[in-house]
PDB file of C-alpha atoms in Angstrom:
ATOM      1  CA  UNK A   1      83.458  22.996 134.045  1.00 48.00           C
ATOM      2  CA  UNK A   2      80.521  22.426 132.366  1.00 52.00           C
ATOM      3  CA  UNK A   3      78.881  25.618 133.432  1.00 53.00           C
ATOM      4  CA  UNK A   4      81.925  27.657 132.086  1.00 53.00           C
ATOM      5  CA  UNK A   5      81.848  25.880 128.812  1.00 52.00           C
ATOM      6  CA  UNK A   6      78.080  26.731 128.294  1.00 52.00           C
ATOM      7  CA  UNK A   7      78.745  30.461 129.144  1.00 51.00           C
ATOM      8  CA  UNK A   8      81.648  30.606 126.803  1.00 52.00           C
ATOM      9  CA  UNK A   9      79.438  29.190 123.989  1.00 53.00           C
ATOM     10  CA  UNK A  10      76.586  31.432 124.871  1.00 52.00           C
ATOM     11  CA  UNK A  11      79.187  34.424 124.780  1.00 51.00           C
ATOM     12  CA  UNK A  12      80.474  33.333 121.514  1.00 52.00           C
ATOM     13  CA  UNK A  13      76.957  32.986 119.934  1.00 51.00           C
ATOM     14  CA  UNK A  14      75.504  36.122 121.336  1.00 53.00           C
ATOM     15  CA  UNK A  15      77.463  38.598 118.976  1.00 49.00           C
ATOM     16  CA  UNK A  16      75.792  36.500 116.124  1.00 47.00           C
ATOM     17  CA  UNK A  17      72.427  37.174 117.453  1.00 50.00           C
ATOM     18  CA  UNK A  18      72.841  40.987 118.492  1.00 63.00           C
ATOM     19  CA  UNK A  19      73.051  43.736 116.140  1.00 83.00           C
ATOM     20  CA  UNK A  20      76.598  44.936 115.410  1.00 89.00           C
ATOM     21  CA  UNK A  21      77.008  48.634 117.064  1.00 92.00           C
ATOM     22  CA  UNK A  22      78.066  51.068 114.120  1.00 91.00           C
ATOM     23  CA  UNK A  23      79.194  54.637 114.261  1.00 90.00           C
ATOM     24  CA  UNK A  24      81.044  57.122 112.001  1.00 89.00           C
ATOM     25  CA  UNK A  25      84.816  57.730 111.865  1.00 90.00           C
ATOM     26  CA  UNK A  26      85.520  60.203 114.717  1.00 88.00           C
ATOM     27  CA  UNK A  27      82.349  60.030 116.480  1.00 90.00           C
ATOM     28  CA  UNK A  28      82.171  58.344 120.006  1.00 93.00           C
ATOM     29  CA  UNK A  29      80.577  54.868 120.104  1.00 94.00           C
ATOM     30  CA  UNK A  30      79.031  53.627 123.513  1.00 95.00           C
ATOM     31  CA  UNK A  31      78.984  49.756 123.899  1.00 94.00           C
ATOM     32  CA  UNK A  32      77.260  49.062 127.359  1.00 93.00           C
ATOM     33  CA  UNK A  33      76.694  46.165 129.527  1.00 93.00           C
ATOM     34  CA  UNK A  34      79.096  43.847 128.087  1.00 93.00           C
ATOM     35  CA  UNK A  35      79.745  40.730 130.380  1.00 92.00           C
ATOM     36  CA  UNK A  36      83.245  39.259 130.252  1.00 92.00           C
ATOM     37  CA  UNK A  37      84.100  36.311 132.649  1.00 91.00           C
ATOM     38  CA  UNK A  38      87.082  36.303 134.717  1.00 88.00           C
ATOM     39  CA  UNK A  39      89.265  38.990 135.832  1.00 89.00           C
ATOM     40  CA  UNK A  40      89.114  42.678 135.064  1.00 92.00           C
ATOM     41  CA  UNK A  41      89.983  43.862 131.514  1.00 93.00           C
ATOM     42  CA  UNK A  42      91.631  47.098 130.420  1.00 93.00           C
ATOM     43  CA  UNK A  43      92.370  48.907 127.101  1.00 94.00           C
ATOM     44  CA  UNK A  44      95.638  48.265 125.611  1.00 93.00           C
ATOM     45  CA  UNK A  45      97.740  51.062 125.799  1.00 92.00           C
ATOM     46  CA  UNK A  46      98.238  53.007 122.515  1.00 87.00           C
ATOM     47  CA  UNK A  47     102.025  53.170 121.980  1.00 88.00           C
ATOM     48  CA  UNK A  48     101.729  54.787 118.520  1.00 87.00           C
ATOM     49  CA  UNK A  49      99.012  55.977 116.130  1.00 85.00           C
ATOM     50  CA  UNK A  50      98.823  52.849 114.355  1.00 89.00           C
ATOM     51  CA  UNK A  51      95.650  51.150 116.228  1.00 92.00           C
ATOM     52  CA  UNK A  52      92.470  52.236 114.339  1.00 93.00           C
ATOM     53  CA  UNK A  53      90.495  52.461 117.492  1.00 93.00           C
ATOM     54  CA  UNK A  54      90.737  54.462 120.843  1.00 94.00           C
ATOM     55  CA  UNK A  55      89.062  52.514 123.523  1.00 95.00           C
ATOM     56  CA  UNK A  56      88.110  53.877 127.063  1.00 94.00           C
ATOM     57  CA  UNK A  57      86.426  52.136 130.060  1.00 94.00           C
ATOM     58  CA  UNK A  58      83.534  54.019 131.254  1.00 94.00           C
ATOM     59  CA  UNK A  59      82.323  51.742 134.044  1.00 95.00           C
ATOM     60  CA  UNK A  60      83.015  48.398 135.367  1.00 94.00           C
ATOM     61  CA  UNK A  61      80.084  46.433 137.346  1.00 94.00           C
ATOM     62  CA  UNK A  62      80.749  43.614 139.396  1.00 92.00           C
ATOM     63  CA  UNK A  63      78.709  40.239 138.096  1.00 91.00           C
ATOM     64  CA  UNK A  64      78.804  36.587 138.887  1.00 89.00           C
ATOM     65  CA  UNK A  65      82.124  34.986 137.801  1.00 88.00           C
ATOM     66  CA  UNK A  66      83.192  38.111 135.928  1.00 90.00           C
ATOM     67  CA  UNK A  67      82.153  41.836 135.256  1.00 92.00           C
ATOM     68  CA  UNK A  68      80.003  43.896 133.051  1.00 95.00           C
ATOM     69  CA  UNK A  69      81.701  46.804 131.209  1.00 95.00           C
ATOM     70  CA  UNK A  70      80.760  49.977 129.590  1.00 96.00           C
ATOM     71  CA  UNK A  71      83.081  50.951 126.937  1.00 95.00           C
ATOM     72  CA  UNK A  72      83.664  54.158 124.651  1.00 96.00           C
ATOM     73  CA  UNK A  73      85.155  53.558 121.363  1.00 95.00           C
ATOM     74  CA  UNK A  74      86.394  56.073 118.877  1.00 93.00           C
ATOM     75  CA  UNK A  75      87.185  54.903 115.413  1.00 93.00           C
ATOM     76  CA  UNK A  76      89.840  56.286 113.191  1.00 92.00           C
ATOM     77  CA  UNK A  77      89.601  54.384 110.253  1.00 92.00           C
ATOM     78  CA  UNK A  78      86.582  52.710 108.861  1.00 92.00           C
ATOM     79  CA  UNK A  79      86.200  49.086 108.949  1.00 93.00           C
ATOM     80  CA  UNK A  80      84.832  46.036 110.909  1.00 95.00           C
ATOM     81  CA  UNK A  81      86.608  45.221 114.291  1.00 95.00           C
ATOM     82  CA  UNK A  82      86.530  42.902 117.376  1.00 95.00           C
ATOM     83  CA  UNK A  83      86.856  45.191 120.389  1.00 94.00           C
ATOM     84  CA  UNK A  84      88.353  42.281 122.482  1.00 94.00           C
ATOM     85  CA  UNK A  85      91.624  42.594 120.418  1.00 94.00           C
ATOM     86  CA  UNK A  86      91.978  45.956 121.829  1.00 94.00           C
ATOM     87  CA  UNK A  87      91.582  44.692 125.432  1.00 94.00           C
ATOM     88  CA  UNK A  88      94.246  43.284 127.779  1.00 93.00           C
ATOM     89  CA  UNK A  89      92.727  40.370 130.120  1.00 91.00           C
ATOM     90  CA  UNK A  90      94.280  38.330 132.984  1.00 90.00           C
ATOM     91  CA  UNK A  91      95.923  35.131 132.210  1.00 86.00           C
ATOM     92  CA  UNK A  92      93.250  32.450 131.639  1.00 82.00           C
ATOM     93  CA  UNK A  93      90.427  34.714 130.898  1.00 82.00           C
ATOM     94  CA  UNK A  94      88.686  34.103 127.594  1.00 84.00           C
ATOM     95  CA  UNK A  95      87.365  37.130 125.924  1.00 90.00           C
ATOM     96  CA  UNK A  96      84.273  37.040 123.846  1.00 91.00           C
ATOM     97  CA  UNK A  97      83.982  38.558 120.394  1.00 92.00           C
ATOM     98  CA  UNK A  98      82.809  42.187 120.650  1.00 93.00           C
ATOM     99  CA  UNK A  99      82.118  43.322 116.937  1.00 94.00           C
ATOM    100  CA  UNK A 100      81.564  46.827 115.771  1.00 94.00           C
ATOM    101  CA  UNK A 101      81.658  48.790 112.651  1.00 94.00           C
ATOM    102  CA  UNK A 102      83.148  52.003 111.927  1.00 93.00           C
ATOM    103  CA  UNK A 103      81.895  53.784 108.821  1.00 91.00           C
ATOM    104  CA  UNK A 104      82.791  56.773 106.777  1.00 86.00           C
ATOM    105  CA  UNK A 105      79.537  57.455 105.269  1.00 76.00           C
ATOM    106  CA  UNK A 106      77.524  60.511 106.007  1.00 73.00           C
ATOM    107  CA  UNK A 107      74.499  60.361 108.231  1.00 69.00           C
ATOM    108  CA  UNK A 108      70.960  60.168 106.787  1.00 71.00           C
ATOM    109  CA  UNK A 109      69.712  63.589 105.747  1.00 72.00           C
ATOM    110  CA  UNK A 110      73.021  64.903 104.374  1.00 72.00           C
ATOM    111  CA  UNK A 111      73.970  65.203 100.870  1.00 72.00           C
ATOM    112  CA  UNK A 112      77.319  65.124  99.217  1.00 70.00           C
ATOM    113  CA  UNK A 113      78.206  68.771  98.197  1.00 73.00           C
ATOM    114  CA  UNK A 114      78.130  69.608  94.543  1.00 77.00           C
ATOM    115  CA  UNK A 115      81.365  68.519  92.546  1.00 77.00           C
ATOM    116  CA  UNK A 116      83.430  71.710  91.232  1.00 77.00           C
ATOM    117  CA  UNK A 117      82.902  71.963  87.712  1.00 78.00           C
ATOM    118  CA  UNK A 118      85.612  73.737  85.386  1.00 77.00           C
ATOM    119  CA  UNK A 119      84.488  77.446  84.535  1.00 73.00           C
ATOM    120  CA  UNK A 120      86.083  79.989  82.450  1.00 69.00           C
ATOM    121  CA  UNK A 121      88.309  82.540  83.915  1.00 66.00           C
ATOM    122  CA  UNK A 122      86.972  85.865  84.407  1.00 63.00           C
ATOM    123  CA  UNK A 123      87.536  88.415  81.776  1.00 64.00           C
ATOM    124  CA  UNK A 124      90.802  90.300  82.579  1.00 61.00           C
ATOM    125  CA  UNK A 125      90.419  94.146  82.915  1.00 63.00           C
ATOM    126  CA  UNK A 126      87.218  95.484  83.928  1.00 72.00           C
ATOM    127  CA  UNK A 127      87.206  98.828  85.834  1.00 77.00           C
ATOM    128  CA  UNK A 128      90.808  99.348  85.489  1.00 78.00           C
ATOM    129  CA  UNK A 129      91.152  98.710  81.673  1.00 81.00           C
ATOM    130  CA  UNK A 130      87.930 100.950  81.212  1.00 81.00           C
ATOM    131  CA  UNK A 131      90.025 103.716  83.091  1.00 84.00           C
ATOM    132  CA  UNK A 132      93.366 103.246  81.193  1.00 85.00           C
ATOM    133  CA  UNK A 133      91.392 103.386  77.908  1.00 87.00           C
ATOM    134  CA  UNK A 134      89.479 106.583  78.946  1.00 87.00           C
ATOM    135  CA  UNK A 135      92.810 108.141  80.195  1.00 88.00           C
ATOM    136  CA  UNK A 136      94.426 107.181  76.729  1.00 89.00           C
ATOM    137  CA  UNK A 137      91.871 108.774  74.606  1.00 91.00           C
ATOM    138  CA  UNK A 138      91.898 111.832  76.836  1.00 88.00           C
ATOM    139  CA  UNK A 139      95.576 112.256  76.336  1.00 89.00           C
ATOM    140  CA  UNK A 140      95.449 111.577  72.753  1.00 90.00           C
ATOM    141  CA  UNK A 141      92.926 114.251  72.167  1.00 88.00           C
ATOM    142  CA  UNK A 142      94.753 116.671  74.266  1.00 83.00           C
ATOM    143  CA  UNK A 143      97.835 116.140  72.207  1.00 86.00           C
ATOM    144  CA  UNK A 144      95.761 116.475  69.115  1.00 86.00           C
ATOM    145  CA  UNK A 145      94.491 119.670  70.003  1.00 84.00           C
ATOM    146  CA  UNK A 146      97.943 120.971  70.955  1.00 81.00           C
ATOM    147  CA  UNK A 147      99.304 119.808  67.446  1.00 82.00           C
ATOM    148  CA  UNK A 148      96.307 121.441  65.657  1.00 82.00           C
ATOM    149  CA  UNK A 149      96.891 124.583  67.503  1.00 71.00           C
ATOM    150  CA  UNK A 150     100.573 124.546  66.657  1.00 70.00           C
ATOM    151  CA  UNK A 151     100.069 123.714  62.975  1.00 69.00           C
ATOM    152  CA  UNK A 152      97.277 126.229  62.511  1.00 63.00           C
ATOM    153  CA  UNK A 153      98.360 129.056  60.364  1.00 58.00           C
ATOM    154  CA  UNK A 154      98.149 132.520  61.896  1.00 54.00           C
ATOM    155  CA  UNK A 155      95.308 134.699  60.578  1.00 52.00           C
ATOM    156  CA  UNK A 156      96.526 136.760  57.778  1.00 50.00           C
ATOM    157  CA  UNK A 157      95.920 140.071  59.164  1.00 52.00           C
ATOM    158  CA  UNK A 158      97.401 138.878  62.683  1.00 54.00           C
ATOM    159  CA  UNK A 159     101.005 139.042  61.356  1.00 54.00           C
ATOM    160  CA  UNK A 160     100.324 141.578  58.725  1.00 54.00           C
ATOM    161  CA  UNK A 161      98.811 143.958  61.174  1.00 60.00           C
ATOM    162  CA  UNK A 162     101.692 143.789  63.533  1.00 59.00           C
ATOM    163  CA  UNK A 163     103.952 145.659  61.224  1.00 69.00           C
ATOM    164  CA  UNK A 164     101.415 147.543  58.829  1.00 77.00           C
ATOM    165  CA  UNK A 165     101.142 151.162  58.873  1.00 82.00           C
ATOM    166  CA  UNK A 166      97.762 152.736  59.869  1.00 86.00           C
ATOM    167  CA  UNK A 167      97.220 153.428  56.190  1.00 86.00           C
ATOM    168  CA  UNK A 168      97.588 149.804  55.228  1.00 88.00           C
ATOM    169  CA  UNK A 169      95.334 148.844  58.028  1.00 87.00           C
ATOM    170  CA  UNK A 170      92.517 151.259  57.069  1.00 89.00           C
ATOM    171  CA  UNK A 171      92.609 150.555  53.336  1.00 90.00           C
ATOM    172  CA  UNK A 172      90.753 147.202  53.330  1.00 90.00           C
ATOM    173  CA  UNK A 173      88.176 148.711  55.883  1.00 90.00           C
ATOM    174  CA  UNK A 174      87.714 151.866  53.864  1.00 88.00           C
ATOM    175  CA  UNK A 175      87.273 149.956  50.517  1.00 89.00           C
ATOM    176  CA  UNK A 176      84.554 147.615  52.198  1.00 89.00           C
ATOM    177  CA  UNK A 177      82.906 150.998  53.583  1.00 88.00           C
ATOM    178  CA  UNK A 178      82.727 152.419  50.300  1.00 88.00           C
ATOM    179  CA  UNK A 179      80.869 149.308  48.696  1.00 88.00           C
ATOM    180  CA  UNK A 180      78.544 149.015  51.794  1.00 87.00           C
ATOM    181  CA  UNK A 181      80.139 145.766  52.855  1.00 87.00           C
ATOM    182  CA  UNK A 182      81.463 146.824  56.188  1.00 83.00           C
ATOM    183  CA  UNK A 183      80.408 144.753  59.132  1.00 86.00           C
ATOM    184  CA  UNK A 184      79.476 146.078  62.347  1.00 85.00           C
ATOM    185  CA  UNK A 185      82.865 144.744  63.837  1.00 87.00           C
ATOM    186  CA  UNK A 186      84.836 146.208  61.188  1.00 88.00           C
ATOM    187  CA  UNK A 187      82.929 149.431  61.285  1.00 86.00           C
ATOM    188  CA  UNK A 188      83.701 149.805  65.146  1.00 87.00           C
ATOM    189  CA  UNK A 189      87.318 148.808  64.334  1.00 88.00           C
ATOM    190  CA  UNK A 190      87.383 151.509  61.581  1.00 87.00           C
ATOM    191  CA  UNK A 191      86.162 154.198  63.903  1.00 87.00           C
ATOM    192  CA  UNK A 192      88.678 153.114  66.700  1.00 87.00           C
ATOM    193  CA  UNK A 193      91.597 153.474  64.236  1.00 88.00           C
ATOM    194  CA  UNK A 194      90.515 156.804  62.924  1.00 87.00           C
ATOM    195  CA  UNK A 195      89.768 158.390  66.404  1.00 87.00           C
ATOM    196  CA  UNK A 196      92.954 156.668  67.922  1.00 87.00           C
ATOM    197  CA  UNK A 197      95.107 158.561  65.340  1.00 88.00           C
ATOM    198  CA  UNK A 198      93.670 162.027  65.890  1.00 87.00           C
ATOM    199  CA  UNK A 199      93.870 161.395  69.662  1.00 85.00           C
ATOM    200  CA  UNK A 200      97.700 160.683  69.355  1.00 86.00           C
ATOM    201  CA  UNK A 201      98.217 163.726  66.995  1.00 85.00           C
ATOM    202  CA  UNK A 202      95.818 166.097  68.287  1.00 83.00           C
ATOM    203  CA  UNK A 203      95.852 167.096  72.031  1.00 84.00           C
ATOM    204  CA  UNK A 204      92.556 168.906  71.722  1.00 84.00           C
ATOM    205  CA  UNK A 205      90.817 165.608  70.765  1.00 83.00           C
ATOM    206  CA  UNK A 206      92.606 163.396  73.081  1.00 83.00           C
ATOM    207  CA  UNK A 207      90.319 164.219  75.958  1.00 82.00           C
ATOM    208  CA  UNK A 208      87.197 164.084  74.030  1.00 83.00           C
ATOM    209  CA  UNK A 209      84.589 161.071  74.325  1.00 84.00           C
ATOM    210  CA  UNK A 210      84.264 159.001  71.022  1.00 83.00           C
ATOM    211  CA  UNK A 211      81.099 160.676  69.948  1.00 83.00           C
ATOM    212  CA  UNK A 212      82.437 164.220  70.786  1.00 85.00           C
ATOM    213  CA  UNK A 213      85.660 163.282  68.648  1.00 84.00           C
ATOM    214  CA  UNK A 214      83.803 162.167  65.729  1.00 84.00           C
ATOM    215  CA  UNK A 215      81.834 165.559  65.816  1.00 84.00           C
ATOM    216  CA  UNK A 216      84.927 167.510  65.932  1.00 85.00           C
ATOM    217  CA  UNK A 217      86.593 165.415  63.374  1.00 87.00           C
ATOM    218  CA  UNK A 218      83.774 166.259  60.916  1.00 85.00           C
ATOM    219  CA  UNK A 219      84.833 169.921  60.941  1.00 87.00           C
ATOM    220  CA  UNK A 220      88.586 169.323  60.964  1.00 88.00           C
ATOM    221  CA  UNK A 221      90.601 170.336  57.622  1.00 87.00           C
ATOM    222  CA  UNK A 222      92.621 167.051  57.789  1.00 87.00           C
ATOM    223  CA  UNK A 223      90.280 164.463  59.194  1.00 88.00           C
ATOM    224  CA  UNK A 224      86.882 165.496  57.702  1.00 89.00           C
ATOM    225  CA  UNK A 225      87.347 164.007  54.283  1.00 90.00           C
ATOM    226  CA  UNK A 226      87.413 160.486  55.382  1.00 89.00           C
ATOM    227  CA  UNK A 227      85.080 161.097  58.196  1.00 87.00           C
ATOM    228  CA  UNK A 228      82.430 162.630  55.821  1.00 88.00           C
ATOM    229  CA  UNK A 229      82.942 159.941  53.114  1.00 88.00           C
ATOM    230  CA  UNK A 230      82.538 157.304  55.640  1.00 87.00           C
ATOM    231  CA  UNK A 231      79.171 158.887  56.787  1.00 85.00           C
ATOM    232  CA  UNK A 232      78.195 159.291  52.917  1.00 86.00           C
ATOM    233  CA  UNK A 233      78.805 155.607  52.254  1.00 86.00           C
ATOM    234  CA  UNK A 234      76.756 154.336  55.396  1.00 82.00           C
ATOM    235  CA  UNK A 235      73.826 155.761  53.734  1.00 82.00           C
ATOM    236  CA  UNK A 236      74.785 155.593  50.058  1.00 84.00           C
ATOM    237  CA  UNK A 237      77.492 153.071  49.037  1.00 84.00           C
ATOM    238  CA  UNK A 238      79.368 153.877  45.924  1.00 80.00           C
ATOM    239  CA  UNK A 239      80.682 151.335  43.664  1.00 80.00           C
ATOM    240  CA  UNK A 240      82.651 154.136  41.611  1.00 83.00           C
ATOM    241  CA  UNK A 241      85.071 154.786  44.336  1.00 85.00           C
ATOM    242  CA  UNK A 242      88.404 154.064  43.093  1.00 89.00           C
ATOM    243  CA  UNK A 243      91.532 153.438  44.649  1.00 89.00           C
ATOM    244  CA  UNK A 244      93.034 156.594  44.078  1.00 90.00           C
ATOM    245  CA  UNK A 245      90.161 158.006  45.655  1.00 89.00           C
ATOM    246  CA  UNK A 246      90.894 155.847  48.775  1.00 88.00           C
ATOM    247  CA  UNK A 247      94.658 156.643  48.825  1.00 89.00           C
ATOM    248  CA  UNK A 248      93.664 160.189  48.952  1.00 88.00           C
ATOM    249  CA  UNK A 249      91.274 159.772  51.802  1.00 88.00           C
ATOM    250  CA  UNK A 250      94.247 157.778  53.541  1.00 89.00           C
ATOM    251  CA  UNK A 251      96.933 160.354  52.937  1.00 88.00           C
ATOM    252  CA  UNK A 252      96.737 161.838  56.465  1.00 87.00           C
ATOM    253  CA  UNK A 253      97.234 158.459  57.927  1.00 86.00           C
ATOM    254  CA  UNK A 254     100.169 157.287  55.897  1.00 82.00           C
ATOM    255  CA  UNK A 255     102.936 158.322  58.047  1.00 77.00           C
ATOM    256  CA  UNK A 256     101.181 156.855  61.369  1.00 74.00           C
ATOM    257  CA  UNK A 257     101.897 153.269  62.948  1.00 68.00           C
ATOM    258  CA  UNK A 258      98.943 153.706  65.371  1.00 62.00           C
ATOM    259  CA  UNK A 259      99.153 150.539  67.971  1.00 54.00           C
ATOM    260  CA  UNK A 260      96.179 148.172  67.657  1.00 51.00           C
TER     261      UNK A 260
END
């Protein structure tokens, strides 16, 4: 009787002297070589999820007046516990206190992640906004060009020449030629109109090249006055040429409406 009392006293005092086993939540904790006098003990069955510890007996080793146990404990909640409260013992068995601690702290060497800080939202748009702006500018430019072309007045001579007689079309060109103000393009236009008129009206000229046609026209009674005047003004422009002089030169062309 005295012996059992001493053993119980030693068992009660031993947890105070030993270091308390500690493990983090969710990690297995092995507690080895725990002497428990009396009959064999077993983990209490878990009937729900309320018990904060999951206990498993790894090994039972016979010892004098009892057994030595190796336990594996997994803590589900942080706190300080007595493993004996999670064991079933035969009637008359006195369980010693088996303290352990479950912590939620991080192991040494690990640091807490940085806290999320409020930041501004990214700017809306980006590539899509730039493309929409580019397309809008392109469409605006295209519409502007169409409206400008639509509102642009037709060239003065475009509409006039469509219905003007050949004499009316020749008149400003001949006047410019008399003053020596005829440009290269207008000179070519003037020659084209003159040769074109005589080709339509004179079959003997129709098949000739432009240079040959001009040579023949220089000797033609009807065409030569204007052709020779043009050659003369090319070398010696005259500021004294009157409107009547020009109208006289254009008389053979007054009844023609040569297509441009």
